[in-house]
Amino acid sequence: MKKNARVLGVDMVKFSKPGTNEPYEVMAAKAVKGALTDAGIEYREVEQAFAGYVYGDSTCGQRALYDIGMTGIPIINVNNNCSSGSSALFMARQAVESGEVECALAFGFEEMKPGPWEVFGKIAHHHSAG
């Protein structure tokens, strides 16, 4: 029988310019801890986690949760370009509604490096000046 999934807690960290932000695992851990606090649950109650990101290695989700706890849950990395976060949320909802788990975590993060934005800014400035 299909269950209804509910979002119990949310949190986020402040956006900052590439190169001025904390490492992704620090930002993700802060947001996840905040969401767990908001939900009133502990990390040990999470049975599966879905990590959405674009720029990173294949195990960034595991690294992001490493400092929160090593509980042995499956951590699925979702890389679906701009829809990575919503895909992670969809998969967490699907895990709960199917009855596979009672509690799933969906979270997303990104740590962009300086570079492309600087080039883009110079191109945009050049075109607007001419």
Rosetta silent file (secondary structure, phi, psi, omega in degrees, C-alpha in Angstrom):
SEQUENCE: MKKNARVLGVDMVKFSKPGTNEPYEVMAAKAVKGALTDAGIEYREVEQAFAGYVYGDSTCGQRALYDIGMTGIPIINVNNNCSSGSSALFMARQAVESGEVECALAFGFEEMKPGPWEVFGKIAHHHSAG
SCORE:     score description
SCORE:     0.000 S_00000001
   1 L     0.000  136.093 -179.062    0.000    0.000    0.000 S_00000001
   2 L   -73.196  132.032  176.797    1.321    3.424   -0.918 S_00000001
   3 L   -97.092  160.790  172.496    2.214    5.694    2.000 S_00000001
   4 L   -92.960  130.067  177.135    2.170    9.473    2.045 S_00000001
   5 L   -90.593  145.910  178.060    5.586   11.054    2.401 S_00000001
   6 L  -128.964  142.255  172.265    6.003   14.211    4.463 S_00000001
   7 L   -85.256  117.673 -175.902    8.803   16.751    4.592 S_00000001
   8 L   -94.973  -31.239 -176.983    9.661   16.991    8.280 S_00000001
   9 L  -152.622  149.348  177.966   12.566   19.402    8.333 S_00000001
  10 L  -139.956  156.537  173.932   14.469   21.816    6.135 S_00000001
  11 L  -166.268  164.432  175.959   17.544   23.987    6.395 S_00000001
  12 L  -156.451  164.105  177.309   20.085   25.682    4.184 S_00000001
  13 L  -110.175  158.719 -177.995   23.357   27.549    4.370 S_00000001
  14 L   -65.275  136.075  175.416   24.074   31.009    3.078 S_00000001
  15 L   -73.270  138.763  175.002   25.117   31.252   -0.554 S_00000001
  16 L  -138.831  160.856 -177.288   28.532   32.772   -1.124 S_00000001
  17 L   -62.733  148.248  176.818   30.652   33.500   -4.158 S_00000001
  18 L   -53.600  135.444 -179.868   32.808   30.698   -5.553 S_00000001
  19 L    91.217  -13.824  179.487   36.101   30.556   -3.700 S_00000001
  20 L  -110.581   -1.123 -177.187   34.737   32.285   -0.580 S_00000001
  21 L   -90.015  165.520  173.444   32.561   29.418    0.636 S_00000001
  22 L   -74.541  163.594  176.047   33.358   26.623    3.073 S_00000001
  23 L   -58.778  151.183 -174.988   34.142   23.165    1.651 S_00000001
  24 H   -56.502  -37.374 -177.105   31.043   21.306    0.427 S_00000001
  25 H   -68.001  -28.899  176.776   31.199   18.708    3.197 S_00000001
  26 H   -73.511  -46.828  178.788   31.076   21.462    5.850 S_00000001
  27 H   -61.834  -45.226 -179.020   28.169   23.269    4.168 S_00000001
  28 H   -63.073  -43.856 -179.572   26.245   20.025    3.609 S_00000001
  29 H   -61.594  -41.789  177.941   26.788   18.859    7.199 S_00000001
  30 H   -61.075  -45.911 -178.573   25.516   22.188    8.566 S_00000001
  31 H   -66.321  -43.081  179.859   22.389   22.050    6.398 S_00000001
  32 H   -64.481  -45.620  178.298   21.675   18.390    7.181 S_00000001
  33 H   -60.339  -39.912  177.589   22.140   18.941   10.930 S_00000001
  34 H   -64.479  -40.681  179.106   19.819   21.947   10.731 S_00000001
  35 H   -67.208  -39.271  177.616   17.170   19.950    8.856 S_00000001
  36 H   -65.167  -41.131  176.548   17.372   17.111   11.376 S_00000001
  37 H   -62.671  -45.013  178.770   16.987   19.601   14.226 S_00000001
  38 H   -60.384  -37.017 -179.542   14.046   21.228   12.439 S_00000001
  39 H   -78.649  -18.314 -178.074   12.456   17.788   11.999 S_00000001
  40 L    75.238   29.083  179.239   13.085   16.854   15.634 S_00000001
  41 L  -126.328  167.211  176.748   14.827   13.596   14.706 S_00000001
  42 L  -105.285  156.852 -177.511   18.313   12.154   15.003 S_00000001
  43 H   -59.126  -31.151 -179.179   20.486   11.001   12.131 S_00000001
  44 H   -64.138  -15.078  177.935   20.261    7.379   13.321 S_00000001
  45 H   -83.553  -14.636  178.983   16.568    7.459   12.326 S_00000001
  46 L   -77.125  129.477 -176.701   17.441    8.084    8.656 S_00000001
  47 L  -103.196  -22.032  176.116   17.380    4.829    6.674 S_00000001
  48 E  -149.600  151.342  177.484   18.494    6.075    3.236 S_00000001
  49 E  -133.517  145.099 -179.854   20.048    9.284    1.947 S_00000001
  50 E  -127.025  116.686 -175.443   20.026   10.897   -1.491 S_00000001
  51 E  -106.706  118.640  179.202   22.690   13.509   -2.248 S_00000001
  52 E  -102.187  126.450  176.668   22.151   15.879   -5.177 S_00000001
  53 L  -162.035  166.927  178.796   25.113   17.737   -6.683 S_00000001
  54 L  -116.719  -55.425 -176.783   26.766   18.415  -10.045 S_00000001
  55 L   -90.776  103.463  179.368   30.415   19.366   -9.539 S_00000001
  56 L   170.923  172.805  179.428   32.084   16.667   -7.492 S_00000001
  57 L   -79.109  170.950 -174.440   33.423   13.161   -7.285 S_00000001
  58 L   -67.652  -14.845 -179.615   31.303   10.029   -7.359 S_00000001
  59 L  -119.242   28.345  179.787   31.281    9.686   -3.555 S_00000001
  60 H   -61.987  -35.307  178.447   30.645   13.284   -2.499 S_00000001
  61 H   -62.157  -42.497  177.362   27.402   12.296   -0.785 S_00000001
  62 H   -63.642  -43.700  179.607   29.234    9.812    1.404 S_00000001
  63 H   -63.782  -39.265 -179.010   31.899   12.408    2.241 S_00000001
  64 H   -63.617  -32.033 -178.301   29.251   15.026    3.033 S_00000001
  65 H   -95.819   -7.448 -176.041   27.604   12.725    5.595 S_00000001
  66 H   -53.484  -46.320 -177.415   30.816   11.222    7.005 S_00000001
  67 L   -76.457  -12.886  178.136   31.099   13.742    9.863 S_00000001
  68 L   -83.141  -36.522  177.719   27.412   13.389   10.746 S_00000001
  69 L   163.261  150.870  177.490   27.650    9.667   11.337 S_00000001
  70 L  -110.519   85.927 -174.815   28.573    6.308    9.952 S_00000001
  71 L  -100.307   -5.379  178.033   25.347    4.368   10.369 S_00000001
  72 L    85.370   11.126  179.563   25.695    2.032    7.379 S_00000001
  73 L   -75.854  155.901  172.198   22.736    3.405    5.427 S_00000001
  74 L   -69.499  134.331  176.269   22.755    3.474    1.639 S_00000001
  75 E  -120.786  113.167 -175.770   23.795    6.893    0.338 S_00000001
  76 E  -101.699  125.358  178.594   22.827    7.423   -3.280 S_00000001
  77 E   -89.392  127.773 -176.930   24.594   10.154   -5.264 S_00000001
  78 E  -116.133  114.558  177.893   22.323   11.952   -7.726 S_00000001
  79 L  -121.424   99.166 -175.596   23.929   13.938  -10.522 S_00000001
  80 L  -133.686   42.856 -178.799   21.211   15.213  -12.840 S_00000001
  81 H    51.426 -135.766 -173.392   22.512   18.680  -13.705 S_00000001
  82 H   -64.548  -15.480  179.704   20.205   21.507  -12.602 S_00000001
  83 H  -102.653   18.786 -179.881   17.559   19.074  -11.399 S_00000001
  84 H   -58.292  -46.188 -179.028   19.874   17.097   -9.084 S_00000001
  85 H   -63.931  -45.797 -179.897   18.224   18.438   -5.928 S_00000001
  86 H   -70.002  -30.250  175.953   14.676   17.823   -7.074 S_00000001
  87 H   -67.798  -40.577  177.306   15.666   14.362   -8.337 S_00000001
  88 H   -62.918  -42.679  178.144   17.142   13.529   -4.911 S_00000001
  89 H   -64.052  -42.209  177.862   13.935   14.720   -3.240 S_00000001
  90 H   -59.709  -44.545 -178.477   11.828   12.676   -5.678 S_00000001
  91 H   -67.378  -37.662  176.713   13.856    9.540   -4.934 S_00000001
  92 H   -64.827  -43.639  177.771   13.575   10.054   -1.170 S_00000001
  93 H   -60.590  -43.254 -179.759    9.818   10.514   -1.513 S_00000001
  94 H   -62.304  -39.404  179.638    9.603    7.382   -3.636 S_00000001
  95 H   -63.430  -39.593  179.830   11.533    5.359   -1.018 S_00000001
  96 H   -74.058  -47.916 -177.082    9.085    6.404    1.711 S_00000001
  97 H   -64.448  -28.454  178.928    5.899    6.091   -0.351 S_00000001
  98 L   -75.569  -15.254 -177.299    6.862    2.610   -1.531 S_00000001
  99 L    88.770    2.098  179.241    7.194    1.495    2.089 S_00000001
 100 L   -62.346  -40.144  179.219   10.877    0.651    1.632 S_00000001
 101 L  -137.972  160.999  173.610   11.835    3.038    4.452 S_00000001
 102 L   -90.497  -31.262 -174.110   10.119    5.137    7.093 S_00000001
 103 L  -140.718  120.666  177.596   12.629    7.988    6.940 S_00000001
 104 E  -124.228  150.883 -179.893   14.766    9.149    4.017 S_00000001
 105 E  -113.795  129.539  171.238   17.044   12.163    3.718 S_00000001
 106 E  -118.175  130.503  177.935   17.369   14.283    0.587 S_00000001
 107 E  -148.485  157.220  179.953   20.030   16.976    0.513 S_00000001
 108 E  -138.175  157.432 -179.807   21.959   18.924   -2.049 S_00000001
 109 L  -159.554  162.900  175.465   25.151   20.907   -2.193 S_00000001
 110 L  -156.890  137.335  174.478   27.552   22.536   -4.598 S_00000001
 111 L  -127.502   95.760  179.857   31.041   23.924   -4.275 S_00000001
 112 L   -87.868  142.699  178.453   31.925   25.853   -7.388 S_00000001
 113 L   -91.651  152.308  174.846   35.483   26.982   -7.931 S_00000001
 114 L   -61.904  150.153  177.606   36.377   30.474   -9.157 S_00000001
 115 L   148.446  -83.815 -176.199   36.993   30.591  -12.865 S_00000001
 116 H   -56.520  -36.848 -179.761   34.105   30.291  -15.293 S_00000001
 117 H   -64.888  -36.941  179.107   32.215   33.129  -13.607 S_00000001
 118 H   -65.223  -43.684  178.662   35.208   35.447  -13.985 S_00000001
 119 H   -63.957  -45.360  179.735   35.470   34.666  -17.709 S_00000001
 120 H   -59.752  -42.874  179.574   31.715   35.093  -18.180 S_00000001
 121 H   -61.197  -39.274  178.576   31.819   38.458  -16.381 S_00000001
 122 H   -67.611  -40.595  177.859   34.586   39.691  -18.673 S_00000001
 123 H   -63.631  -46.655 -179.385   32.681   38.579  -21.790 S_00000001
 124 H   -62.515  -40.655  179.011   29.473   40.237  -20.589 S_00000001
 125 H   -64.694  -41.730  179.957   31.341   43.435  -19.747 S_00000001
 126 H   -62.221  -43.696 -179.440   33.045   43.459  -23.155 S_00000001
 127 H   -69.214  -34.742 -179.211   29.738   43.065  -25.001 S_00000001
 128 H   -76.981  -20.753 -179.449   27.976   45.717  -22.972 S_00000001
 129 H   -81.572  -22.542 -172.853   30.829   48.197  -23.540 S_00000001
 130 L   -93.329    0.000    0.000   30.740   47.882  -27.333 S_00000001
